[in-house]
């Protein structure tokens, strides 16, 4: 690594023909499924063509860009480290006929670094075999980050020659995600996960081109989140040190953004909220019956309002979480505590509310708040199952109970996210990677317009039995199977063809110090059964 | 030792009485009751020019700043502020060997003047920085880094000079990035030896430039360490105060050598132990050991003075059943034990001629006892009792008894790791002095990058305290709270240490809960 040199050269950017050349490139490419040959890339690109040549990436290899993006500069440094783990020998053999790749040029069409659902993640990567520079083109820095990841996966250290190489060159890759929302849910309530660990999770997500950290930060069990407007909330933390300061939250969001990852925070209300009572007992039904939050008292709405205003900054694109989507939970609302608490019962009967009305009331109040702060409310499936088309059209429904609900959600005109628990719950250790892989978001949704309302999916890492010690091997490699489903064309769905690539990707994760579990073990996070080759376990 | 007074302050009940949250427990510590607040722009000061120290300061500054403290300027809201830690190091000599002085003295006054860390070597200073970092706690209410219990006076040094973790990269390959993070984690527990069991019967991941076909015995083309990788690991470890003792486990655990050099093995069907009758075996050993030692003391890619030559579990069936070897033994009037000794002796002579001390597993002592060269160091694993015999015979010994210090034994609870006393039944001072220390062993049959950290930690930390702290610090009830805290410290530093209170090591946490109670 020490022998790598950085040379920052301002090159003239031919923006005029940029898009046109991209289109030409696409026209030349084969359709992904038509391409044959062993290509170790994960997730598989949308379109590519490749040859049979081998390039050496010499120690003098440089990355060149005229962009002044700090995000890009950091990413280049990160990938130089990842690509050149094994120090190459100086290209000693000048007689060698092998062509060297002198550099990689990165061209950005825009310096807008806004990161939202709509952000264009497309990139084009060309690697010629004539000794000229490889080129990544992207419409913004986030596309370029994906291009760098793809490039890094093509660079393989060849141990006999002690050189970094790219095989099967020349390469032309035109790539973009099938779905805009490709997430991993991290639950930091059942167990606390330290900021250091979350940052490593974010690193690992970029390797699989996942782009949303759904931060299920609080739940019934603990409230680790510092709110400056409602400072008693984090009294509900597991312990004094298992908490995130305001600055920690900012750091995570910033770190994620620099990795091209949106952070969608979730406050799961009103059901999974017992931990809120530690700081604010008045918003809970009773000390011995803590959740759902009390819908009958103004305190509840005051706390929600202040909290949402704080984290959103009160308007679109502002606050700790500039992410446009704000997850409000809404699942598993057992209203027993409402029916058995006198003052709530009185309130319901005064307003002529059923428990479902009360549930709807608090959901709507929360929707109104986050909408007024420029956010789109996301809710778990039950909210749709209970209230259907009476929901605000801005609502986004997160399906977890039954895959088939997604078709109903989009038929009703709402946008939807898929996390059906039968195959996309990582805590279901018995679910094999193949089931994660074959979970097709469009299943049962044939109308093209309705399909566009499926914004993507998430794998869920519920934390009941997961702390820092077993997080990575529970998440990986199975999350990667879903990541390819969400990125690559629908037709890339052959588990036999995918398996060697996935095993290769798992070993890549290990090489990058991410403790992904063996692919072939019976259950998630099982130890390897005996001595063996990473690529065979 | 600074004073007799301190020696009095020492001892069993110390941590409870003082509320000390340090792991491993220092040899001597005295504290007060003043709470200091670290100023937001707290500085580490030193006149000592050392890249190693500079790197360590940067590392510990990051560790102290995991949660960013608020800046109250010079006034810590009525609390006395601590502005700086001054570090003084006695010698510029950065040689790292068994004899290296690791002692340090840390004082933290309660009057707001600079804390002072003094050490004979930079490696002592690294330990002092770790201790200092453990004293500092982020207070979430005041948003400041707090150092409770001032004034502190800590006079600390390890009980044993050899405090190791064996890492097996043959049963499963471990990438360099993983090994580097493992070294980080070792420094948190003041372990100072990475015993790199690099090769075994299953795979040979190491590059040898003198014998370039050896690494054809790797699991796969990419599961290998280049010479530069090895150098990087040794360099990284040294900067963390960790010695790297490599092991070539011969002649028994050596089947993977045959892939590149079939001449050194009895036959294709019966591959190990290495063929003691073939010149090719000794030629290969000569080349390999010369290459890795640089041919002279403290030279080469592995400057470590101790060189582990394995020697365990030598099943001589392949010798007796290979006619060429059987005939050679008969011609020379050798028993299989004679042949075993011949190859052990040759390897000893080689590494001794290259300025190293040979280390062997217990069987070599059990077979050959006092016939062994006095430079030999014996690594006990079968039976703790052997260690007493080893040191009584005048040899130096290292303890890794499998019943208590094998990390792959998932049923062994941390308490057994903790209470494994190296000097048990060794009474004479000169015999005790020959106990260099011990190692916990992470055999890799069911361990790859996915479960390494949760199998190693927190149990390795229990042994780390046994090897560092005073013998009298042996109360598991008292230690449990501190160890639970230390495991959470590891988690906060991104090291996936498993729950302490599980029935089995590396088991998942049983349900939701706080870090410290699981």
Tab-separated table of N, CA, C and O in Angstrom, chain A residues 441-487:
chain	number	residue	atom	x	y	z
A	441	UNK	N	-39.772	-9.381	-5.445
A	441	UNK	CA	-40.700	-8.331	-5.006
A	441	UNK	C	-41.927	-8.173	-5.903
A	441	UNK	O	-43.000	-7.820	-5.417
A	442	UNK	N	-41.778	-8.419	-7.199
A	442	UNK	CA	-42.904	-8.224	-8.120
A	442	UNK	C	-43.847	-9.417	-8.189
A	442	UNK	O	-44.800	-9.401	-8.974
A	443	UNK	N	-43.576	-10.442	-7.440
A	443	UNK	CA	-44.431	-11.620	-7.519
A	443	UNK	C	-45.893	-11.219	-7.295
A	443	UNK	O	-46.222	-10.546	-6.310
A	444	UNK	N	-46.737	-11.588	-8.244
A	444	UNK	CA	-48.159	-11.264	-8.135
A	444	UNK	C	-48.493	-9.825	-8.478
A	444	UNK	O	-49.623	-9.385	-8.276
A	445	UNK	N	-47.493	-9.082	-8.961
A	445	UNK	CA	-47.741	-7.688	-9.363
A	445	UNK	C	-47.317	-7.572	-10.825
A	445	UNK	O	-46.124	-7.523	-11.131
A	446	UNK	N	-48.279	-7.581	-11.715
A	446	UNK	CA	-47.959	-7.632	-13.142
A	446	UNK	C	-48.129	-6.296	-13.842
A	446	UNK	O	-47.542	-6.071	-14.896
A	447	UNK	N	-48.914	-5.424	-13.251
A	447	UNK	CA	-49.155	-4.123	-13.848
A	447	UNK	C	-47.899	-3.244	-13.706
A	447	UNK	O	-47.376	-3.054	-12.599
A	448	UNK	N	-47.424	-2.732	-14.836
A	448	UNK	CA	-46.158	-1.990	-14.828
A	448	UNK	C	-46.233	-0.760	-13.927
A	448	UNK	O	-45.272	-0.414	-13.233
A	449	UNK	N	-47.371	-0.108	-13.927
A	449	UNK	CA	-47.503	1.100	-13.118
A	449	UNK	C	-47.474	0.752	-11.625
A	449	UNK	O	-46.858	1.450	-10.817
A	450	UNK	N	-48.142	-0.358	-11.308
A	450	UNK	CA	-48.122	-0.797	-9.897
A	450	UNK	C	-46.710	-1.230	-9.486
A	450	UNK	O	-46.285	-1.015	-8.363
A	451	UNK	N	-46.003	-1.841	-10.441
A	451	UNK	CA	-44.622	-2.260	-10.132
A	451	UNK	C	-43.752	-1.068	-9.724
A	451	UNK	O	-42.897	-1.183	-8.848
A	452	UNK	N	-43.994	0.066	-10.342
A	452	UNK	CA	-43.150	1.224	-10.012
A	452	UNK	C	-43.383	1.700	-8.579
A	452	UNK	O	-42.567	2.424	-8.021
A	453	UNK	N	-44.502	1.267	-7.985
A	453	UNK	CA	-44.762	1.663	-6.602
A	453	UNK	C	-44.010	0.778	-5.596
A	453	UNK	O	-43.953	1.091	-4.411
A	454	UNK	N	-43.460	-0.332	-6.084
A	454	UNK	CA	-42.606	-1.163	-5.212
A	454	UNK	C	-41.226	-0.500	-5.193
A	454	UNK	O	-40.482	-0.580	-6.164
A	455	UNK	N	-40.902	0.170	-4.098
A	455	UNK	CA	-39.628	0.910	-4.116
A	455	UNK	C	-38.443	0.025	-3.718
A	455	UNK	O	-37.302	0.408	-3.926
A	456	UNK	N	-38.726	-1.172	-3.190
A	456	UNK	CA	-37.624	-2.071	-2.902
A	456	UNK	C	-37.915	-2.944	-1.702
A	456	UNK	O	-39.077	-3.276	-1.431
A	457	UNK	N	-36.868	-3.309	-0.996
A	457	UNK	CA	-37.045	-4.215	0.132
A	457	UNK	C	-35.919	-4.064	1.139
A	457	UNK	O	-34.962	-3.322	0.926
A	458	UNK	N	-36.093	-4.793	2.228
A	458	UNK	CA	-35.093	-4.767	3.293
A	458	UNK	C	-34.993	-6.148	3.925
A	458	UNK	O	-36.005	-6.835	4.069
A	459	UNK	N	-33.791	-6.513	4.314
A	459	UNK	CA	-33.636	-7.663	5.200
A	459	UNK	C	-33.579	-7.135	6.630
A	459	UNK	O	-33.014	-6.070	6.883
A	460	UNK	N	-34.186	-7.877	7.544
A	460	UNK	CA	-34.367	-7.365	8.909
A	460	UNK	C	-33.531	-8.146	9.915
A	460	UNK	O	-33.672	-9.362	10.033
A	461	UNK	N	-32.691	-7.422	10.624
A	461	UNK	CA	-31.830	-8.034	11.639
A	461	UNK	C	-32.376	-7.707	13.026
A	461	UNK	O	-31.868	-6.848	13.728
A	462	UNK	N	-33.458	-8.404	13.386
A	462	UNK	CA	-34.021	-8.208	14.727
A	462	UNK	C	-33.037	-8.706	15.757
A	462	UNK	O	-32.425	-9.760	15.585
A	463	UNK	N	-32.897	-7.950	16.853
A	463	UNK	CA	-31.733	-8.146	17.714
A	463	UNK	C	-31.915	-8.957	18.978
A	463	UNK	O	-31.067	-8.882	19.865
A	464	UNK	N	-32.970	-9.757	19.072
A	464	UNK	CA	-33.172	-10.492	20.328
A	464	UNK	C	-31.959	-11.328	20.726
A	464	UNK	O	-31.599	-11.385	21.900
A	465	UNK	N	-31.349	-11.999	19.772
A	465	UNK	CA	-30.187	-12.836	20.096
A	465	UNK	C	-28.946	-12.362	19.337
A	465	UNK	O	-28.053	-13.153	19.031
A	466	UNK	N	-28.908	-11.076	19.051
A	466	UNK	CA	-27.780	-10.538	18.279
A	466	UNK	C	-27.189	-9.326	18.983
A	466	UNK	O	-27.884	-8.341	19.226
A	467	UNK	N	-25.922	-9.433	19.325
A	467	UNK	CA	-25.183	-8.266	19.811
A	467	UNK	C	-23.925	-8.135	18.954
A	467	UNK	O	-23.872	-8.714	17.857
A	468	UNK	N	-22.931	-7.403	19.446
A	468	UNK	CA	-21.742	-7.186	18.622
A	468	UNK	C	-21.038	-8.498	18.283
A	468	UNK	O	-20.313	-8.579	17.300
A	469	UNK	N	-21.271	-9.533	19.096
A	469	UNK	CA	-20.506	-10.771	18.923
A	469	UNK	C	-20.998	-11.633	17.766
A	469	UNK	O	-20.257	-12.458	17.259
A	470	UNK	N	-22.252	-11.480	17.362
A	470	UNK	CA	-22.763	-12.358	16.313
A	470	UNK	C	-23.545	-11.590	15.249
A	470	UNK	O	-24.304	-12.177	14.478
A	471	UNK	N	-23.347	-10.289	15.208
A	471	UNK	CA	-24.077	-9.481	14.232
A	471	UNK	C	-23.655	-9.806	12.799
A	471	UNK	O	-24.491	-10.092	11.939
A	472	UNK	N	-22.359	-9.761	12.551
A	472	UNK	CA	-21.900	-9.882	11.169
A	472	UNK	C	-22.157	-11.273	10.591
A	472	UNK	O	-22.523	-11.393	9.426
A	473	UNK	N	-21.996	-12.299	11.401
A	473	UNK	CA	-22.220	-13.637	10.847
A	473	UNK	C	-23.701	-13.990	10.766
A	473	UNK	O	-24.070	-14.955	10.103
A	474	UNK	N	-24.557	-13.205	11.415
A	474	UNK	CA	-25.998	-13.421	11.230
A	474	UNK	C	-26.486	-12.670	9.985
A	474	UNK	O	-27.336	-13.150	9.246
A	475	UNK	N	-25.929	-11.494	9.774
A	475	UNK	CA	-26.317	-10.685	8.606
A	475	UNK	C	-25.761	-11.287	7.314
A	475	UNK	O	-26.489	-11.470	6.330
A	476	UNK	N	-24.473	-11.583	7.314
A	476	UNK	CA	-23.795	-12.039	6.100
A	476	UNK	C	-23.513	-13.522	6.138
A	476	UNK	O	-23.174	-14.015	7.188
A	477	UNK	N	-23.609	-14.216	5.047
A	477	UNK	CA	-23.788	-13.748	3.667
A	477	UNK	C	-25.245	-13.637	3.219
A	477	UNK	O	-25.497	-13.266	2.089
A	478	UNK	N	-26.232	-13.959	4.076
A	478	UNK	CA	-27.602	-14.032	3.569
A	478	UNK	C	-28.131	-12.687	3.073
A	478	UNK	O	-28.898	-12.630	2.099
A	479	UNK	N	-27.715	-11.600	3.753
A	479	UNK	CA	-28.160	-10.275	3.290
A	479	UNK	C	-27.702	-10.015	1.859
A	479	UNK	O	-28.378	-9.312	1.093
A	480	UNK	N	-26.559	-10.588	1.497
A	480	UNK	CA	-26.038	-10.375	0.141
A	480	UNK	C	-26.960	-11.014	-0.901
A	480	UNK	O	-27.096	-10.495	-2.015
A	481	UNK	N	-27.581	-12.112	-0.543
A	481	UNK	CA	-28.498	-12.770	-1.488
A	481	UNK	C	-29.653	-11.832	-1.812
A	481	UNK	O	-30.035	-11.665	-2.979
A	482	UNK	N	-30.207	-11.192	-0.793
A	482	UNK	CA	-31.279	-10.219	-1.026
A	482	UNK	C	-30.755	-8.991	-1.768
A	482	UNK	O	-31.462	-8.396	-2.590
A	483	UNK	N	-29.521	-8.618	-1.494
A	483	UNK	CA	-28.948	-7.437	-2.147
A	483	UNK	C	-28.891	-7.619	-3.660
A	483	UNK	O	-29.145	-6.683	-4.419
A	484	UNK	N	-28.571	-8.832	-4.089
A	484	UNK	CA	-28.556	-9.065	-5.543
A	484	UNK	C	-29.975	-9.057	-6.111
A	484	UNK	O	-30.206	-8.532	-7.204
A	485	UNK	N	-30.919	-9.626	-5.376
A	485	UNK	CA	-32.323	-9.581	-5.836
A	485	UNK	C	-32.766	-8.136	-6.053
A	485	UNK	O	-33.501	-7.830	-6.995
A	486	UNK	N	-32.308	-7.250	-5.178
A	486	UNK	CA	-32.774	-5.862	-5.226
A	486	UNK	C	-32.002	-5.013	-6.226
A	486	UNK	O	-32.467	-3.956	-6.644
A	487	UNK	N	-30.813	-5.461	-6.598
A	487	UNK	CA	-29.994	-4.681	-7.526
A	487	UNK	C	-30.094	-5.206	-8.964
A	487	UNK	O	-30.321	-4.464	-9.906
